[in-house]
Coordinates of C-alpha atoms and ligand atoms in Angstrom, one line a residue:
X1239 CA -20.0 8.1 -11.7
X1240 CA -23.2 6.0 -11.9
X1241 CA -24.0 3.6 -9.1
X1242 CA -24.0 0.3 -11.2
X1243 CA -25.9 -1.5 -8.0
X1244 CA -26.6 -0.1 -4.4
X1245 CA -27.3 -0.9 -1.3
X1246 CA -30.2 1.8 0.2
X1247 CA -32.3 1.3 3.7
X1248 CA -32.7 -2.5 3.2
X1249 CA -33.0 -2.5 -0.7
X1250 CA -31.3 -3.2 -3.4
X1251 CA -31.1 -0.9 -6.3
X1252 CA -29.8 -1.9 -9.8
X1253 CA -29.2 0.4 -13.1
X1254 CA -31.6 -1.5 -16.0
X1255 CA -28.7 -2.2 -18.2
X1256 CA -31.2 -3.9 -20.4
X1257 CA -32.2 -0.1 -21.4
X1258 CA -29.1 1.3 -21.6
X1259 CA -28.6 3.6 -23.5
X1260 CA -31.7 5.2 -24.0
X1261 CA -32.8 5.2 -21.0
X1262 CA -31.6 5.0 -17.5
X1263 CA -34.0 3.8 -15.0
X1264 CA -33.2 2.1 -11.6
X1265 CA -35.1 -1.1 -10.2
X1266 CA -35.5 -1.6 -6.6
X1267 CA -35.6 -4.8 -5.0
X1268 CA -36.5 -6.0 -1.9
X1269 CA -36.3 -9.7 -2.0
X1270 CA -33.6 -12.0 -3.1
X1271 CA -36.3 -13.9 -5.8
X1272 CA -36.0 -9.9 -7.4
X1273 CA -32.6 -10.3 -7.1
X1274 CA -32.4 -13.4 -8.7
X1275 CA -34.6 -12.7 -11.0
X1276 CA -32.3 -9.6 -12.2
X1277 CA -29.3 -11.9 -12.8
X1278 CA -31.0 -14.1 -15.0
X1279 CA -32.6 -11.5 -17.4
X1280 CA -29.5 -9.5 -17.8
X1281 CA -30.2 -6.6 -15.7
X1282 CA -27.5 -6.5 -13.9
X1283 CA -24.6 -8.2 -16.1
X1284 CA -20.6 -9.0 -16.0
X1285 CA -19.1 -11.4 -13.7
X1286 CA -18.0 -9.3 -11.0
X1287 CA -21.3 -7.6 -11.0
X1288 CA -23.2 -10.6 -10.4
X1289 CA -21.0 -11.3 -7.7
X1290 CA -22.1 -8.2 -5.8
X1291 CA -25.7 -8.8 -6.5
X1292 CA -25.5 -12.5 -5.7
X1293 CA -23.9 -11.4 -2.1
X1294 CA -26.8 -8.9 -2.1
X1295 CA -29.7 -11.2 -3.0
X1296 CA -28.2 -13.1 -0.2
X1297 CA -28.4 -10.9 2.9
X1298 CA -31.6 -9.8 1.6
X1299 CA -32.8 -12.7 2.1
X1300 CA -32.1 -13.3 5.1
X1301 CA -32.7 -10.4 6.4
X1302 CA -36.3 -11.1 4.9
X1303 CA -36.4 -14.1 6.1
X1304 CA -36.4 -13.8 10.7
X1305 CA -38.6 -16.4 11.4
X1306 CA -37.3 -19.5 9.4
X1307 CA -33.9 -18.3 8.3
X1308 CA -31.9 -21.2 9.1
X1309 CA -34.5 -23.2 7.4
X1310 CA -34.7 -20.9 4.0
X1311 CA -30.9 -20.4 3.8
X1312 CA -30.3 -23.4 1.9
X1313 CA -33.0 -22.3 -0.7
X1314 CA -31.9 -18.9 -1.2
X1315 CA -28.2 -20.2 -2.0
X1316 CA -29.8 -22.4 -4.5
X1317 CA -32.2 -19.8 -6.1
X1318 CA -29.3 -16.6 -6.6
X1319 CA -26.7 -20.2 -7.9
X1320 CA -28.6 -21.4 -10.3
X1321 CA -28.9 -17.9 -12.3
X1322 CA -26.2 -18.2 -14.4
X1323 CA -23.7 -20.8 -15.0
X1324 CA -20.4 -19.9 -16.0
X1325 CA -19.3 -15.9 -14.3
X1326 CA -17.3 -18.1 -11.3
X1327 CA -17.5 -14.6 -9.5
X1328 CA -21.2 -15.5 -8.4
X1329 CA -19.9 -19.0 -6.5
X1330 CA -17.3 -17.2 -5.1
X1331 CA -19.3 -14.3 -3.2
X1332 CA -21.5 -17.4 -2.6
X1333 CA -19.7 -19.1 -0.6
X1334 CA -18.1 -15.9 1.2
X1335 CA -21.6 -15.3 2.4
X1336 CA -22.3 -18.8 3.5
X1337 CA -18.9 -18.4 5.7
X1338 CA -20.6 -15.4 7.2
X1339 CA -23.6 -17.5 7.3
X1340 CA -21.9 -20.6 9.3
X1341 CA -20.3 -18.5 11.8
X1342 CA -22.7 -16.5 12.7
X1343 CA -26.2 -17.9 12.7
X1344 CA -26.4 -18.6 16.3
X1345 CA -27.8 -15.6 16.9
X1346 CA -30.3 -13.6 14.0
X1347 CA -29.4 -10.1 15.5
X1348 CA -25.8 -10.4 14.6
X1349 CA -26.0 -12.8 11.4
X1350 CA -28.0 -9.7 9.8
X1351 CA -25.7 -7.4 10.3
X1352 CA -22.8 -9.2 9.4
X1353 CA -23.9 -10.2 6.3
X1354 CA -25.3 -7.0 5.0
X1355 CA -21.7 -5.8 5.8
X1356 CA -20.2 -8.9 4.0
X1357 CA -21.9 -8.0 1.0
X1358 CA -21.2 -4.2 1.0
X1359 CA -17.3 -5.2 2.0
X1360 CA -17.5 -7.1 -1.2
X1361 CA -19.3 -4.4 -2.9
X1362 CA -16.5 -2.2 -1.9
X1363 CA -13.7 -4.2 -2.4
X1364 CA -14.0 -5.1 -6.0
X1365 CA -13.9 -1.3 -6.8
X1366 CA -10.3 -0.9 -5.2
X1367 CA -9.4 -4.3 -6.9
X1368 CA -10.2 -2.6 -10.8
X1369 CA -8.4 0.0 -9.8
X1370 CA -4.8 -1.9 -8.5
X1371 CA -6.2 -4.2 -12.1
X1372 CA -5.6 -0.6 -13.8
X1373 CA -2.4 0.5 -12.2
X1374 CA -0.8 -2.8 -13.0
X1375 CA -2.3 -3.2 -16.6
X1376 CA -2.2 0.5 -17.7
X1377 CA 1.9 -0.1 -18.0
X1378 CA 1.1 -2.2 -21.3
X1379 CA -0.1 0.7 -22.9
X1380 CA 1.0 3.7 -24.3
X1381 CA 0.0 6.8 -25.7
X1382 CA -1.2 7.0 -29.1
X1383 CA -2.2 3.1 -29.5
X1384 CA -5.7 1.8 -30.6
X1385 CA -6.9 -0.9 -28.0
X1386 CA -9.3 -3.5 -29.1
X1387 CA -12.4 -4.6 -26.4
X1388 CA -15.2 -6.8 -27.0
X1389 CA -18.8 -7.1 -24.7
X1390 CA -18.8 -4.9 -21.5
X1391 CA -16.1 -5.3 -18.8
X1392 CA -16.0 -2.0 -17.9
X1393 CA -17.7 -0.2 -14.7
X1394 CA -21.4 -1.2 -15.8
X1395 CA -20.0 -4.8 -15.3
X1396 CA -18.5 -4.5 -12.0
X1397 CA -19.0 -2.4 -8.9
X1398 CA -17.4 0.6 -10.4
X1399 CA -14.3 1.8 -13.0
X1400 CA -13.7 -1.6 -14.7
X1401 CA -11.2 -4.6 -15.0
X1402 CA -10.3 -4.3 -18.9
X1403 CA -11.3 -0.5 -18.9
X1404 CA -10.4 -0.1 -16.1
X1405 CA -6.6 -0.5 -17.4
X1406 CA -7.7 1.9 -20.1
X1407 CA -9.0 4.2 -17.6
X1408 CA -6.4 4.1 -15.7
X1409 CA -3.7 4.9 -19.0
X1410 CA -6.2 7.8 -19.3
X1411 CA -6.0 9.0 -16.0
X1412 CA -2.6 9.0 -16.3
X1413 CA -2.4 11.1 -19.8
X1414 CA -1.8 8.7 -22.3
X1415 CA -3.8 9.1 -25.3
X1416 CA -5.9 5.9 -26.3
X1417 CA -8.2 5.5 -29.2
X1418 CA -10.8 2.3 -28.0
X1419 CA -12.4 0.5 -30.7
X1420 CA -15.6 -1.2 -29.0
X1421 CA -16.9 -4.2 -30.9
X1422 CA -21.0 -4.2 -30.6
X1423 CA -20.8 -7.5 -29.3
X1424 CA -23.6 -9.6 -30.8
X1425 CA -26.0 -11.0 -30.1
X1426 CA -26.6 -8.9 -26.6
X1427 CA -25.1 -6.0 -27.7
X1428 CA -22.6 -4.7 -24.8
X1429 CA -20.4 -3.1 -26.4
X1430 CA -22.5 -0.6 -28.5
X1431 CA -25.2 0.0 -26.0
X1432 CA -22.3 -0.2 -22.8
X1433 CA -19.0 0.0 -23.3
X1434 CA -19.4 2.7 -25.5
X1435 CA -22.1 4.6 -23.1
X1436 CA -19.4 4.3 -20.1
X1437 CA -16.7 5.5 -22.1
X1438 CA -18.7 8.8 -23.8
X1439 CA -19.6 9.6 -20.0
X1440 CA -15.7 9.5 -19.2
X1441 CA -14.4 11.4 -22.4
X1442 CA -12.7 8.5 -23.2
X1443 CA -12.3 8.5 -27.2
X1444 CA -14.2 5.5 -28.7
X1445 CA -15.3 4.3 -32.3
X1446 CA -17.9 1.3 -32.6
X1447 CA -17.4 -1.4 -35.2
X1448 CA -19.6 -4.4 -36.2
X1449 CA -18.0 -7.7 -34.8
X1450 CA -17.1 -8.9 -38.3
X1451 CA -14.8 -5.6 -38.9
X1452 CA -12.0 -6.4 -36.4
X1453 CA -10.1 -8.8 -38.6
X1454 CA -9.9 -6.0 -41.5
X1455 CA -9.0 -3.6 -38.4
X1456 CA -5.6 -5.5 -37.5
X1457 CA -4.8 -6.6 -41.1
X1458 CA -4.4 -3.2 -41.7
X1459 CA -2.3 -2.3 -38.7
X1460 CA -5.0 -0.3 -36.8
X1461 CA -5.2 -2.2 -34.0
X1462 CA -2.3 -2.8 -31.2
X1463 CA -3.2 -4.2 -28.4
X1464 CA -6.7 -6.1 -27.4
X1465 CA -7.7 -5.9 -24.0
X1466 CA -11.0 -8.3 -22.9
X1467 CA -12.3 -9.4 -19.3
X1468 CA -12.9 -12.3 -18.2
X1469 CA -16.0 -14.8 -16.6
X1470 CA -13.7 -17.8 -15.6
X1471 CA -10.3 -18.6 -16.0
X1472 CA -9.4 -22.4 -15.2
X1473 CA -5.9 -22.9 -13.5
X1474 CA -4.2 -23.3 -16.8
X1475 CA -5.0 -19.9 -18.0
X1476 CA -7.9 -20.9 -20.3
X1477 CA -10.4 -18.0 -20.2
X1478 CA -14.2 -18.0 -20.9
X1479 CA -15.6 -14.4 -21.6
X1480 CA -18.3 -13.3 -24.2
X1481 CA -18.9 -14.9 -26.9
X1482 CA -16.6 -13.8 -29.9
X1483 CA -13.2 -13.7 -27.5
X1484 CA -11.7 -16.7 -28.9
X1485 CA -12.2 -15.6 -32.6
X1486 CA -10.5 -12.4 -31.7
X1487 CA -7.4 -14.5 -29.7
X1488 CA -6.9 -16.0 -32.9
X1489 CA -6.9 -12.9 -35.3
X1490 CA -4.9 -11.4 -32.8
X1491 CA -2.2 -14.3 -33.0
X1492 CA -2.4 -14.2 -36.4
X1493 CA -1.6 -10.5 -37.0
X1494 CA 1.0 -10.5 -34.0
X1495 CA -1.0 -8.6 -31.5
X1496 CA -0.9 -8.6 -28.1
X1497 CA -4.2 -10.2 -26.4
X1498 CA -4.4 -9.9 -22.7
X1499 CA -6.9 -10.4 -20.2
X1500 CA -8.0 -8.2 -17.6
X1501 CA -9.6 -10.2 -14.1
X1502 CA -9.7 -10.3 -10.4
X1503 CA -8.3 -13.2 -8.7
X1504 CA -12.0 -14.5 -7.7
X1505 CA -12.6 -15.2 -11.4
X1506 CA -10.1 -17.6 -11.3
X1507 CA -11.2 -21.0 -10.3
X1508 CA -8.5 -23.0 -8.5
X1509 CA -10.8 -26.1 -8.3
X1510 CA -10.7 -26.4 -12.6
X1511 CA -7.3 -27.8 -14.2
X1512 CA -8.6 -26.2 -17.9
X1513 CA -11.0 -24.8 -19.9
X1514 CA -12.9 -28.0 -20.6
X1515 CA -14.6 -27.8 -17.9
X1516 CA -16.3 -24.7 -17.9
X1517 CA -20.0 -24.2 -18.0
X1518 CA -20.8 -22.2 -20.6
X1519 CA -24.6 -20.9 -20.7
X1520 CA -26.9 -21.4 -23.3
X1521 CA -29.4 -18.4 -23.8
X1522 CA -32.8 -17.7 -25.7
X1523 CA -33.3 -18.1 -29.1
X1524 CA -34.9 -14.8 -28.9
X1525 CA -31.7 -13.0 -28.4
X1526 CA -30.1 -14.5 -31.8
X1527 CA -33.6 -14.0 -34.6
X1528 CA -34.5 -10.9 -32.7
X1529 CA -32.6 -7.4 -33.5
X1530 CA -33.6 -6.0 -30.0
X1531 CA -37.3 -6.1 -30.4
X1532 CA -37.4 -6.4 -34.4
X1533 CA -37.3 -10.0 -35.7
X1534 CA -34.7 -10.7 -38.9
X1535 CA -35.4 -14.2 -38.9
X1536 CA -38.2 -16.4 -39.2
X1537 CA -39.7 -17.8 -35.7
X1538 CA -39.0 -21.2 -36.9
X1539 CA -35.3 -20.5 -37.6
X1540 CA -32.8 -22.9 -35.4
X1541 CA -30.2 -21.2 -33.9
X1542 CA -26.9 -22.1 -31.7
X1543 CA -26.4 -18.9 -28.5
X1544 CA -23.8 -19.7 -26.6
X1545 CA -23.2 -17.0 -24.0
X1546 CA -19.4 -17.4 -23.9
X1547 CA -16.6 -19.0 -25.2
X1548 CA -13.2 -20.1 -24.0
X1549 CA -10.2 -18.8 -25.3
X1550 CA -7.2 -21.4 -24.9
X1551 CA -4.6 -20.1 -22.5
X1552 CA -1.6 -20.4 -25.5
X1553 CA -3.6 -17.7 -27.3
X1554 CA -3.2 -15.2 -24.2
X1555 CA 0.0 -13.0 -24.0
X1556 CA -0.6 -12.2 -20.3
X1557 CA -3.5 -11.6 -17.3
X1558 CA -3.8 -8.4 -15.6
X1559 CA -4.6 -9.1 -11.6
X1560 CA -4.9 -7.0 -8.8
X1561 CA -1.7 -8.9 -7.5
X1562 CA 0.2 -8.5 -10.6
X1563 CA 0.5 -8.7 -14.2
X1564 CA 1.1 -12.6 -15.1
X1565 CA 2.6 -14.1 -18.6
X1566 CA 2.8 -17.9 -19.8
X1567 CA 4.0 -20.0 -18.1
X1568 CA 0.5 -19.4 -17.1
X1569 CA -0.2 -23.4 -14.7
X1570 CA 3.2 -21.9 -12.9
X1571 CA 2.0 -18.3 -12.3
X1572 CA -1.5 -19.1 -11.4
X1573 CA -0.4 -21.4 -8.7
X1574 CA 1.9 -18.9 -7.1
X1575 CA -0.7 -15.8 -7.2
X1576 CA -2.8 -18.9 -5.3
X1577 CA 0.1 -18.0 -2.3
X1578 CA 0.4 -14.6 -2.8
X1579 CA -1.7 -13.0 0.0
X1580 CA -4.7 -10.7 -0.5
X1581 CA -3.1 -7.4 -0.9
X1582 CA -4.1 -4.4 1.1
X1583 CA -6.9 -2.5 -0.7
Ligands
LIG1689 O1 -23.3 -11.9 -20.5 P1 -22.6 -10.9 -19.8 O2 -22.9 -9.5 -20.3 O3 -22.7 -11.0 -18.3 O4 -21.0 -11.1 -20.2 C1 -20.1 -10.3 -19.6 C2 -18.7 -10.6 -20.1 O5 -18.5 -11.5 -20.8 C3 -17.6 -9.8 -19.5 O6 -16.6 -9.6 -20.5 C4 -17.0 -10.5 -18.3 O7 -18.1 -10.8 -17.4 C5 -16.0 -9.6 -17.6 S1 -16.8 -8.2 -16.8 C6 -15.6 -7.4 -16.0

């Protein structure tokens, strides 16, 4: 295993998944504008990911900051929040760390260490949630099928093993035979430069295709399942992820396919009643005339780059939690994982 992101003597390291995969290079960081900074140009990517690094960025700074820490806190939430808009996991270990924050700031000693443990706990913690995600999703699959992914939600998006390969990880560990078809994922390119690194370091049998092949794919009956992550899921099952999810909900209606999403709980957010009101980011032009660094359009070209998309919660046969595997009625399920306490990891 790779670390994806790691905590060492005060710093923060991060794999440059911006290189990936030609080169693998780690960047240290020892302030949380770094860490910010990181987010926001796609170093470290995925929504559970930048949960971890937003935690991260946030002890950092306070450990950084002795002398006017309860003055600077504020600004530091504000900086790693207003990275990126729509992976809810970010908000989430936000406001974990500003609990740790509250109730321990009376003294600098102790509200130092505690949050450098909070962050590592949630560090820690989202590994052993892919890997209950995997136990309870694997059961979907069997051997022989083709599953379908698009972008990266694998362990490069997470702290380690994966929510949507982590259930195919998991079917591989225990020896079912899966063939993954990895769509490149446009205009960022996850899947060809990360999903299908991850996978070739696991022996996990993968074959690329262009994003425009997966509709041929399931018309001819090579495709059986399609398994995606997830940056925000509202409480009626709506789901943003990368851009290119909801086009592949619908195909996968079309042609009678199941279509399932692969989460944690902390990428649902219970304060949202649907996928309207998502924030879905807006990135560079750049990304959209530029092949990686060789333009194919002119500089004056217009372009739409939405980040994500949201794929309507009737389009989803069921969402693969760390609690349990959850099918529509998906307003009634959601609400009772709400009550379902945190299981033991
Ligand atoms: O823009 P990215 O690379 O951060 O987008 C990532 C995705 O859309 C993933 O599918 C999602 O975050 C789930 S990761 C387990």
């Amino acid at each position: 295993m790779y670390p994806v992101i790691e905590w060492k003597n005060n710093k923060v390291y991060m794999i440059d998944q911006r290189l990936l995969p030609l080169e693998e290079k780690f960047i240290e960081h020892s302030k949380y504008t770094e860490v910010a900074d990181s987010i926001k140009n796609m170093v470290i990517r995925g929504a559970p990911a930048i949960g971890v690094a937003a935690a991260m960025g946030i002890a950092l700074g306070v450990l950084n900051e002795k002398k006017n820490y309860l003055k600077e806190f504020p600004k530091i939430i504000e900086v790693i929040s207003s990275t990126r808009p729509t992976a809810v996991n970010l908000f989430w270990a936000v406001e974990r760390m500003k609990g740790v924050f509250e109730k321990f700031n009376y003294d600098y000693d102790i509200l130092k260490k505690r949050m450098v443990e909070e962050a590592l706990c949630i560090d820690r913690e989202d590994v052993k949630i892919n890997k209950k995600i995997g136990k309870n999703g694997e059961v979907l699959l069997k051997s022989g099928q083709t599953v379908l992914t698009h972008c990266n939600a694998g362990a490069l998006a997470t702290a380690g093993y994966g929510t949507a390969l982590g259930v195919i990880r998991a079917a591989y560990e225990n020896k079912k035979d899966i063939l993954v078809i990895a769509d490149e994922t446009r205009p960022y390119l996850q899947g060809a430069r990360l999903t299908v690194w991850e996978l070739q370091k696991d022996n996990i049998h993968v074959k690329l295709i262009t994003d425009n092949m997966s509709g041929y794919l399931m018309s001819k009956g090579l495709i059986d399942a399609v398994i995606v992550g997830a940056d925000r899921i509202a409480k009626n099952g709506d789901t943003a992820n990368k851009i290119g999810t909801y086009s592949l909900a619908i195909l996968a209606k079309f042609h009678k396919i199941p279509f399932y999403i692969a989460a944690p709980v902390s990428t649902i957010d219970f304060s949202i009643a649907s996928g309207k009101e998502i924030p879905i980011e807006q990135r560079p032009k750049q990304e959209v005339i530029n092949f990686r660094n060789q333009r194919i359009a002119s500089s004056e070209t217009e372009v739409y780059n939405p980040a994500f998309d949201v794929t309507p919660h009737d389009l989803i046969s069921a969402i693969i939690t760390e609690k349990r595997v959850i099918y529509p009625c998906f307003k009634e399920e959601i609400k009772k994982l709400k009550l379902i306490k945190q299981i033991t990891l």
